[in-house]
GROMACS .gro file of N, CA and C in nm:
model
  375
    1ARG      N    1   7.334   7.671  -3.176
    1ARG     CA    2   7.316   7.562  -3.051
    1ARG      C    3   7.141   7.496  -3.107
    2ALA      N    4   7.036   7.431  -3.057
    2ALA     CA    5   6.956   7.404  -3.146
    2ALA      C    6   6.852   7.389  -2.916
    3GLN      N    7   6.710   7.469  -2.927
    3GLN     CA    8   6.703   7.489  -2.747
    3GLN      C    9   6.560   7.460  -2.827
    4LEU      N   10   6.532   7.409  -2.790
    4LEU     CA   11   6.386   7.366  -2.791
    4LEU      C   12   6.317   7.365  -2.610
    5VAL      N   13   6.153   7.413  -2.667
    5VAL     CA   14   6.160   7.514  -2.458
    5VAL      C   15   5.983   7.460  -2.504
    6GLU      N   16   5.920   7.347  -2.406
    6GLU     CA   17   5.803   7.338  -2.359
    6GLU      C   18   5.700   7.404  -2.331
    7SER      N   19   5.581   7.401  -2.363
    7SER     CA   20   5.468   7.502  -2.269
    7SER      C   21   5.406   7.437  -2.278
    8GLY      N   22   5.242   7.410  -2.175
    8GLY     CA   23   5.074   7.427  -2.241
    8GLY      C   24   5.076   7.227  -2.111
    9GLY      N   25   5.181   7.237  -2.036
    9GLY     CA   26   5.126   7.117  -2.009
    9GLY      C   27   4.997   7.165  -1.812
   10GLY      N   28   4.969   7.107  -1.763
   10GLY     CA   29   4.881   7.056  -1.713
   10GLY      C   30   4.788   6.965  -1.611
   11SER      N   31   4.675   7.059  -1.581
   11SER     CA   32   4.688   6.917  -1.464
   11SER      C   33   4.483   6.931  -1.542
   12VAL      N   34   4.515   6.786  -1.651
   12VAL     CA   35   4.342   6.760  -1.706
   12VAL      C   36   4.255   6.650  -1.641
   13GLN      N   37   4.122   6.649  -1.714
   13GLN     CA   38   4.020   6.568  -1.621
   13GLN      C   39   4.007   6.448  -1.787
   14SER      N   40   3.994   6.353  -1.697
   14SER     CA   41   4.001   6.164  -1.756
   14SER      C   42   3.874   6.358  -1.887
   15GLY      N   43   3.874   6.276  -1.994
   15GLY     CA   44   3.811   6.290  -2.069
   15GLY      C   45   3.811   6.446  -2.167
   16GLY      N   46   3.913   6.517  -2.131
   16GLY     CA   47   3.948   6.685  -2.122
   16GLY      C   48   4.067   6.629  -2.238
   17SER      N   49   4.067   6.732  -2.273
   17SER     CA   50   4.153   6.811  -2.379
   17SER      C   51   4.269   6.884  -2.312
   18LEU      N   52   4.445   6.880  -2.383
   18LEU     CA   53   4.513   6.958  -2.342
   18LEU      C   54   4.640   6.972  -2.484
   19ARG      N   55   4.641   7.150  -2.482
   19ARG     CA   56   4.778   7.102  -2.602
   19ARG      C   57   4.917   7.144  -2.631
   20LEU      N   58   5.003   7.035  -2.586
   20LEU     CA   59   5.155   7.068  -2.606
   20LEU      C   60   5.189   7.148  -2.675
   21SER      N   61   5.303   7.247  -2.631
   21SER     CA   62   5.370   7.333  -2.757
   21SER      C   63   5.543   7.293  -2.711
   22CYS      N   64   5.598   7.375  -2.883
   22CYS     CA   65   5.753   7.358  -2.810
   22CYS      C   66   5.805   7.472  -2.967
   23ALA      N   67   5.862   7.518  -2.854
   23ALA     CA   68   5.910   7.583  -2.937
   23ALA      C   69   6.074   7.603  -2.941
   24ALA      N   70   6.071   7.626  -3.088
   24ALA     CA   71   6.227   7.533  -3.124
   24ALA      C   72   6.298   7.693  -3.166
   25SER      N   73   6.476   7.662  -3.134
   25SER     CA   74   6.625   7.772  -3.200
   25SER      C   75   6.688   7.718  -3.179
   26GLY      N   76   6.779   7.861  -3.292
   26GLY     CA   77   6.886   7.806  -3.312
   26GLY      C   78   6.957   7.666  -3.415
   27PHE      N   79   6.822   7.622  -3.461
   27PHE     CA   80   6.899   7.523  -3.578
   27PHE      C   81   6.768   7.547  -3.728
   28TYR      N   82   6.767   7.444  -3.900
   28TYR     CA   83   6.652   7.472  -3.944
   28TYR      C   84   6.574   7.399  -3.940
   29PHE      N   85   6.455   7.447  -3.862
   29PHE     CA   86   6.290   7.428  -3.792
   29PHE      C   87   6.333   7.268  -3.874
   30SER      N   88   6.304   7.361  -4.037
   30SER     CA   89   6.232   7.226  -4.106
   30SER      C   90   6.270   7.116  -4.233
   31ARG      N   91   6.428   7.167  -4.158
   31ARG     CA   92   6.451   7.039  -4.228
   31ARG      C   93   6.505   7.002  -4.121
   32TYR      N   94   6.403   6.898  -3.977
   32TYR     CA   95   6.449   6.833  -3.849
   32TYR      C   96   6.326   6.736  -3.893
   33SER      N   97   6.293   6.684  -3.830
   33SER     CA   98   6.181   6.519  -3.803
   33SER      C   99   6.170   6.618  -3.585
   34MET      N  100   6.067   6.611  -3.619
   34MET     CA  101   6.046   6.568  -3.413
   34MET      C  102   5.967   6.517  -3.378
   35ALA      N  103   5.938   6.559  -3.270
   35ALA     CA  104   5.873   6.419  -3.151
   35ALA      C  105   5.818   6.446  -3.011
   36TRP      N  106   5.789   6.406  -3.005
   36TRP     CA  107   5.675   6.413  -2.855
   36TRP      C  108   5.751   6.286  -2.755
   37PHE      N  109   5.766   6.257  -2.706
   37PHE     CA  110   5.804   6.130  -2.541
   37PHE      C  111   5.757   6.224  -2.453
   38ARG      N  112   5.757   6.084  -2.362
   38ARG     CA  113   5.667   6.108  -2.188
   38ARG      C  114   5.723   5.999  -2.132
   39GLN      N  115   5.784   6.042  -2.033
   39GLN     CA  116   5.811   5.998  -1.912
   39GLN      C  117   5.816   5.946  -1.785
   40VAL      N  118   5.724   5.768  -1.733
   40VAL     CA  119   5.698   5.820  -1.595
   40VAL      C  120   5.749   5.854  -1.535
   41PRO      N  121   5.769   5.892  -1.402
   41PRO     CA  122   5.892   5.834  -1.290
   41PRO      C  123   5.907   5.676  -1.261
   42GLY      N  124   6.050   5.625  -1.293
   42GLY     CA  125   6.022   5.498  -1.295
   42GLY      C  126   6.018   5.419  -1.385
   43GLN      N  127   5.998   5.483  -1.531
   43GLN     CA  128   5.974   5.415  -1.599
   43GLN      C  129   6.074   5.474  -1.730
   44GLU      N  130   6.115   5.411  -1.806
   44GLU     CA  131   6.181   5.471  -1.915
   44GLU      C  132   6.068   5.586  -2.032
   45ARG      N  133   6.212   5.640  -2.080
   45ARG     CA  134   6.091   5.773  -2.159
   45ARG      C  135   6.068   5.652  -2.364
   46GLU      N  136   5.946   5.696  -2.280
   46GLU     CA  137   5.911   5.629  -2.462
   46GLU      C  138   5.820   5.738  -2.589
   47GLY      N  139   5.822   5.761  -2.712
   47GLY     CA  140   5.843   5.746  -2.757
   47GLY      C  141   5.661   5.776  -2.787
   48VAL      N  142   5.611   5.869  -2.808
   48VAL     CA  143   5.471   5.903  -2.816
   48VAL      C  144   5.421   5.944  -2.997
   49ALA      N  145   5.454   6.031  -3.035
   49ALA     CA  146   5.381   6.073  -3.164
   49ALA      C  147   5.566   6.151  -3.249
   50ALA      N  148   5.525   6.137  -3.379
   50ALA     CA  149   5.680   6.193  -3.471
   50ALA      C  150   5.647   6.270  -3.575
   51ILE      N  151   5.693   6.333  -3.607
   51ILE     CA  152   5.634   6.394  -3.794
   51ILE      C  153   5.764   6.478  -3.808
   52ASP      N  154   5.762   6.416  -3.908
   52ASP     CA  155   5.909   6.390  -4.023
   52ASP      C  156   5.931   6.570  -4.094
   53SER      N  157   6.056   6.592  -4.147
   53SER     CA  158   6.079   6.778  -4.266
   53SER      C  159   5.964   6.727  -4.318
   54ARG      N  160   5.899   6.623  -4.434
   54ARG     CA  161   5.727   6.582  -4.546
   54ARG      C  162   5.614   6.584  -4.400
   55GLY      N  163   5.595   6.640  -4.345
   55GLY     CA  164   5.500   6.625  -4.250
   55GLY      C  165   5.468   6.469  -4.250
   56GLN      N  166   5.528   6.485  -4.207
   56GLN     CA  167   5.434   6.241  -4.216
   56GLN      C  168   5.481   6.205  -4.090
   57THR      N  169   5.377   6.170  -4.039
   57THR     CA  170   5.359   6.126  -3.898
   57THR      C  171   5.340   6.042  -3.866
   58MET      N  172   5.370   5.956  -3.704
   58MET     CA  173   5.367   5.804  -3.641
   58MET      C  174   5.330   5.859  -3.520
   59TYR      N  175   5.235   5.754  -3.421
   59TYR     CA  176   5.203   5.744  -3.305
   59TYR      C  177   5.222   5.663  -3.243
   60THR      N  178   5.260   5.560  -3.136
   60THR     CA  179   5.215   5.462  -3.031
   60THR      C  180   5.146   5.471  -3.038
   61GLU      N  181   5.107   5.347  -3.017
   61GLU     CA  182   5.010   5.242  -3.040
   61GLU      C  183   4.892   5.331  -2.956
   62SER      N  184   4.869   5.352  -2.785
   62SER     CA  185   4.786   5.343  -2.689
   62SER      C  186   4.764   5.476  -2.735
   63VAL      N  187   4.809   5.545  -2.835
   63VAL     CA  188   4.747   5.765  -2.831
   63VAL      C  189   4.703   5.736  -3.027
   64LYS      N  190   4.731   5.637  -3.062
   64LYS     CA  191   4.621   5.681  -3.240
   64LYS      C  192   4.516   5.719  -3.187
   65GLY      N  193   4.467   5.797  -3.293
   65GLY     CA  194   4.338   5.845  -3.292
   65GLY      C  195   4.280   5.976  -3.166
   66ARG      N  196   4.347   5.949  -3.110
   66ARG     CA  197   4.353   6.068  -3.001
   66ARG      C  198   4.448   6.168  -2.960
   67PHE      N  199   4.500   6.159  -2.994
   67PHE     CA  200   4.631   6.251  -3.009
   67PHE      C  201   4.727   6.297  -3.123
   68THR      N  202   4.662   6.462  -3.153
   68THR     CA  203   4.743   6.428  -3.299
   68THR      C  204   4.884   6.522  -3.303
   69ILE      N  205   5.021   6.553  -3.377
   69ILE     CA  206   5.091   6.623  -3.359
   69ILE      C  207   5.120   6.701  -3.454
   70SER      N  208   5.150   6.860  -3.484
   70SER     CA  209   5.177   6.882  -3.584
   70SER      C  210   5.272   6.996  -3.600
   71ARG      N  211   5.257   7.059  -3.693
   71ARG     CA  212   5.345   7.192  -3.692
   71ARG      C  213   5.322   7.256  -3.752
   72ASP      N  214   5.427   7.420  -3.717
   72ASP     CA  215   5.401   7.489  -3.868
   72ASP      C  216   5.601   7.541  -3.858
   73ASN      N  217   5.606   7.520  -3.917
   73ASN     CA  218   5.760   7.506  -3.945
   73ASN      C  219   5.826   7.730  -4.001
   74ASP      N  220   5.723   7.834  -3.994
   74ASP     CA  221   5.694   7.935  -4.001
   74ASP      C  222   5.702   7.977  -3.884
   75LYS      N  223   5.678   7.907  -3.772
   75LYS     CA  224   5.667   7.936  -3.642
   75LYS      C  225   5.747   7.896  -3.504
   76MET      N  226   5.833   7.788  -3.665
   76MET     CA  227   5.943   7.701  -3.578
   76MET      C  228   5.833   7.589  -3.437
   77THR      N  229   5.729   7.573  -3.439
   77THR     CA  230   5.676   7.534  -3.313
   77THR      C  231   5.641   7.471  -3.337
   78LEU      N  232   5.658   7.294  -3.237
   78LEU     CA  233   5.600   7.185  -3.304
   78LEU      C  234   5.452   7.139  -3.149
   79ASN      N  235   5.372   7.132  -3.184
   79ASN     CA  236   5.241   7.073  -3.166
   79ASN      C  237   5.208   6.955  -3.089
   80LEU      N  238   5.135   6.915  -2.940
   80LEU     CA  239   5.072   6.796  -2.980
   80LEU      C  240   4.886   6.856  -2.878
   81GLN      N  241   4.819   6.790  -2.985
   81GLN     CA  242   4.662   6.864  -2.951
   81GLN      C  243   4.658   6.654  -2.875
   82MET      N  244   4.638   6.629  -2.696
   82MET     CA  245   4.620   6.539  -2.637
   82MET      C  246   4.445   6.575  -2.580
   83ASN      N  247   4.362   6.398  -2.683
   83ASN     CA  248   4.273   6.382  -2.590
   83ASN      C  249   4.243   6.286  -2.518
   84SER      N  250   4.244   6.306  -2.369
   84SER     CA  251   4.271   6.187  -2.295
   84SER      C  252   4.134   6.133  -2.278
   85ARG      N  253   4.208   5.950  -2.235
   85ARG     CA  254   4.113   5.881  -2.201
   85ARG      C  255   4.090   5.825  -2.083
   86LYS      N  256   4.107   5.852  -2.004
   86LYS     CA  257   4.180   5.781  -1.853
   86LYS      C  258   4.205   5.881  -1.768
   87PRO      N  259   4.268   5.791  -1.630
   87PRO     CA  260   4.354   5.894  -1.535
   87PRO      C  261   4.486   5.801  -1.542
   88ALA      N  262   4.569   5.886  -1.491
   88ALA     CA  263   4.687   5.841  -1.559
   88ALA      C  264   4.859   5.887  -1.463
   89ALA      N  265   4.912   5.858  -1.468
   89ALA     CA  266   4.961   5.915  -1.342
   89ALA      C  267   5.081   6.007  -1.393
   90PRO      N  268   5.138   6.121  -1.302
   90PRO     CA  269   5.128   6.269  -1.401
   90PRO      C  270   5.287   6.145  -1.518
   91ALA      N  271   5.328   6.194  -1.632
   91ALA     CA  272   5.389   6.213  -1.696
   91ALA      C  273   5.507   6.347  -1.768
   92THR      N  274   5.566   6.349  -1.797
   92THR     CA  275   5.675   6.435  -1.834
   92THR      C  276   5.668   6.430  -1.969
   93TYR      N  277   5.626   6.509  -2.080
   93TYR     CA  278   5.649   6.559  -2.166
   93TYR      C  279   5.784   6.585  -2.232
   94TYR      N  280   5.876   6.547  -2.357
   94TYR     CA  281   6.050   6.639  -2.403
   94TYR      C  282   5.957   6.652  -2.539
   95CYS      N  283   5.975   6.765  -2.578
   95CYS     CA  284   5.989   6.707  -2.737
   95CYS      C  285   6.127   6.736  -2.755
   96ALA      N  286   6.180   6.643  -2.877
   96ALA     CA  287   6.319   6.604  -2.943
   96ALA      C  288   6.271   6.616  -3.097
   97ALA      N  289   6.399   6.635  -3.188
   97ALA     CA  290   6.411   6.662  -3.285
   97ALA      C  291   6.570   6.649  -3.308
   98MET      N  292   6.566   6.615  -3.414
   98MET     CA  293   6.703   6.507  -3.494
   98MET      C  294   6.701   6.564  -3.658
   99GLU      N  295   6.809   6.574  -3.742
   99GLU     CA  296   6.764   6.624  -3.838
   99GLU      C  297   6.772   6.487  -3.949
  100ASP      N  298   6.694   6.578  -4.033
  100ASP     CA  299   6.560   6.434  -4.127
  100ASP      C  300   6.663   6.394  -4.244
  101TYR      N  301   6.786   6.206  -4.220
  101TYR     CA  302   6.782   6.215  -4.302
  101TYR      C  303   6.727   5.992  -4.316
  102ARG      N  304   6.610   6.066  -4.253
  102ARG     CA  305   6.536   5.860  -4.276
  102ARG      C  306   6.465   5.892  -4.422
  103GLY      N  307   6.414   5.991  -4.422
  103GLY     CA  308   6.311   6.041  -4.478
  103GLY      C  309   6.147   5.926  -4.448
  104HIS      N  310   6.155   5.858  -4.336
  104HIS     CA  311   6.049   5.935  -4.271
  104HIS      C  312   6.102   5.902  -4.132
  105PRO      N  313   5.900   5.954  -4.103
  105PRO     CA  314   5.904   6.012  -3.853
  105PRO      C  315   6.031   5.847  -3.840
  106THR      N  316   6.038   5.869  -3.769
  106THR     CA  317   6.018   5.728  -3.576
  106THR      C  318   6.059   5.814  -3.449
  107LEU      N  319   6.039   5.730  -3.396
  107LEU     CA  320   6.042   5.728  -3.274
  107LEU      C  321   6.126   5.629  -3.213
  108SER      N  322   6.269   5.634  -3.266
  108SER     CA  323   6.392   5.600  -3.158
  108SER      C  324   6.416   5.696  -3.084
  109ARG      N  325   6.430   5.676  -2.927
  109ARG     CA  326   6.500   5.751  -2.839
  109ARG      C  327   6.586   5.802  -2.912
  110GLY      N  328   6.700   5.732  -2.985
  110GLY     CA  329   6.887   5.748  -2.903
  110GLY      C  330   6.875   5.806  -3.102
  111GLN      N  331   6.818   5.804  -3.158
  111GLN     CA  332   6.832   5.894  -3.305
  111GLN      C  333   6.779   6.047  -3.297
  112PHE      N  334   6.722   6.082  -3.144
  112PHE     CA  335   6.704   6.201  -3.122
  112PHE      C  336   6.808   6.257  -3.094
  113ASP      N  337   6.927   6.415  -3.125
  113ASP     CA  338   7.014   6.502  -3.017
  113ASP      C  339   6.977   6.586  -2.961
  114SER      N  340   6.921   6.604  -2.931
  114SER     CA  341   6.857   6.759  -2.922
  114SER      C  342   6.725   6.705  -2.858
  115TRP      N  343   6.651   6.785  -2.698
  115TRP     CA  344   6.645   6.765  -2.592
  115TRP      C  345   6.474   6.878  -2.504
  116GLY      N  346   6.412   6.872  -2.532
  116GLY     CA  347   6.339   6.949  -2.425
  116GLY      C  348   6.386   6.973  -2.302
  117GLN      N  349   6.274   7.041  -2.176
  117GLN     CA  350   6.305   7.081  -2.060
  117GLN      C  351   6.232   6.964  -2.039
  118GLY      N  352   6.125   6.937  -2.052
  118GLY     CA  353   5.962   6.895  -2.024
  118GLY      C  354   5.913   6.998  -2.008
  119THR      N  355   5.761   6.897  -2.031
  119THR     CA  356   5.698   6.980  -1.930
  119THR      C  357   5.538   6.866  -1.893
  120GLN      N  358   5.558   6.892  -1.774
  120GLN     CA  359   5.458   6.772  -1.699
  120GLN      C  360   5.326   6.677  -1.723
  121VAL      N  361   5.233   6.635  -1.684
  121VAL     CA  362   5.049   6.633  -1.755
  121VAL      C  363   5.081   6.523  -1.648
  122THR      N  364   4.942   6.564  -1.617
  122THR     CA  365   4.876   6.461  -1.534
  122THR      C  366   4.666   6.384  -1.535
  123VAL      N  367   4.676   6.376  -1.549
  123VAL     CA  368   4.530   6.346  -1.595
  123VAL      C  369   4.428   6.289  -1.474
  124SER      N  370   4.369   6.318  -1.460
  124SER     CA  371   4.332   6.273  -1.324
  124SER      C  372   4.168   6.285  -1.377
  125GLU      N  373   4.055   6.157  -1.244
  125GLU     CA  374   3.938   6.165  -1.318
  125GLU      C  375   3.831   6.281  -1.243
   0.00000   0.00000   0.00000
């Protein structure tokens, strides 16, 4: 059974950096596409960054150039390096996994069938 556990959330000042990690277990991590989603209370969960089994990446427009997604297949870990820009409402960041059959990364929420519990991130002034 796939398990995903996020860590690294917290509060960061605008202009600062934060690194999220997701520890995976229970499945062939290297064969899976992985992604980070985020959700602000009262809003839909949105895709932030994705990486497929070959290491190809994609980002939502608002984070391009500021966020970097990476994976370590040996350690079965997914990471997200975030460089904040401005204060933002607290958001919960989720790690997600799907078996990679598409041949390219995706941020389509419905394609992912395994999710972590989330870790909260706040960007303050």
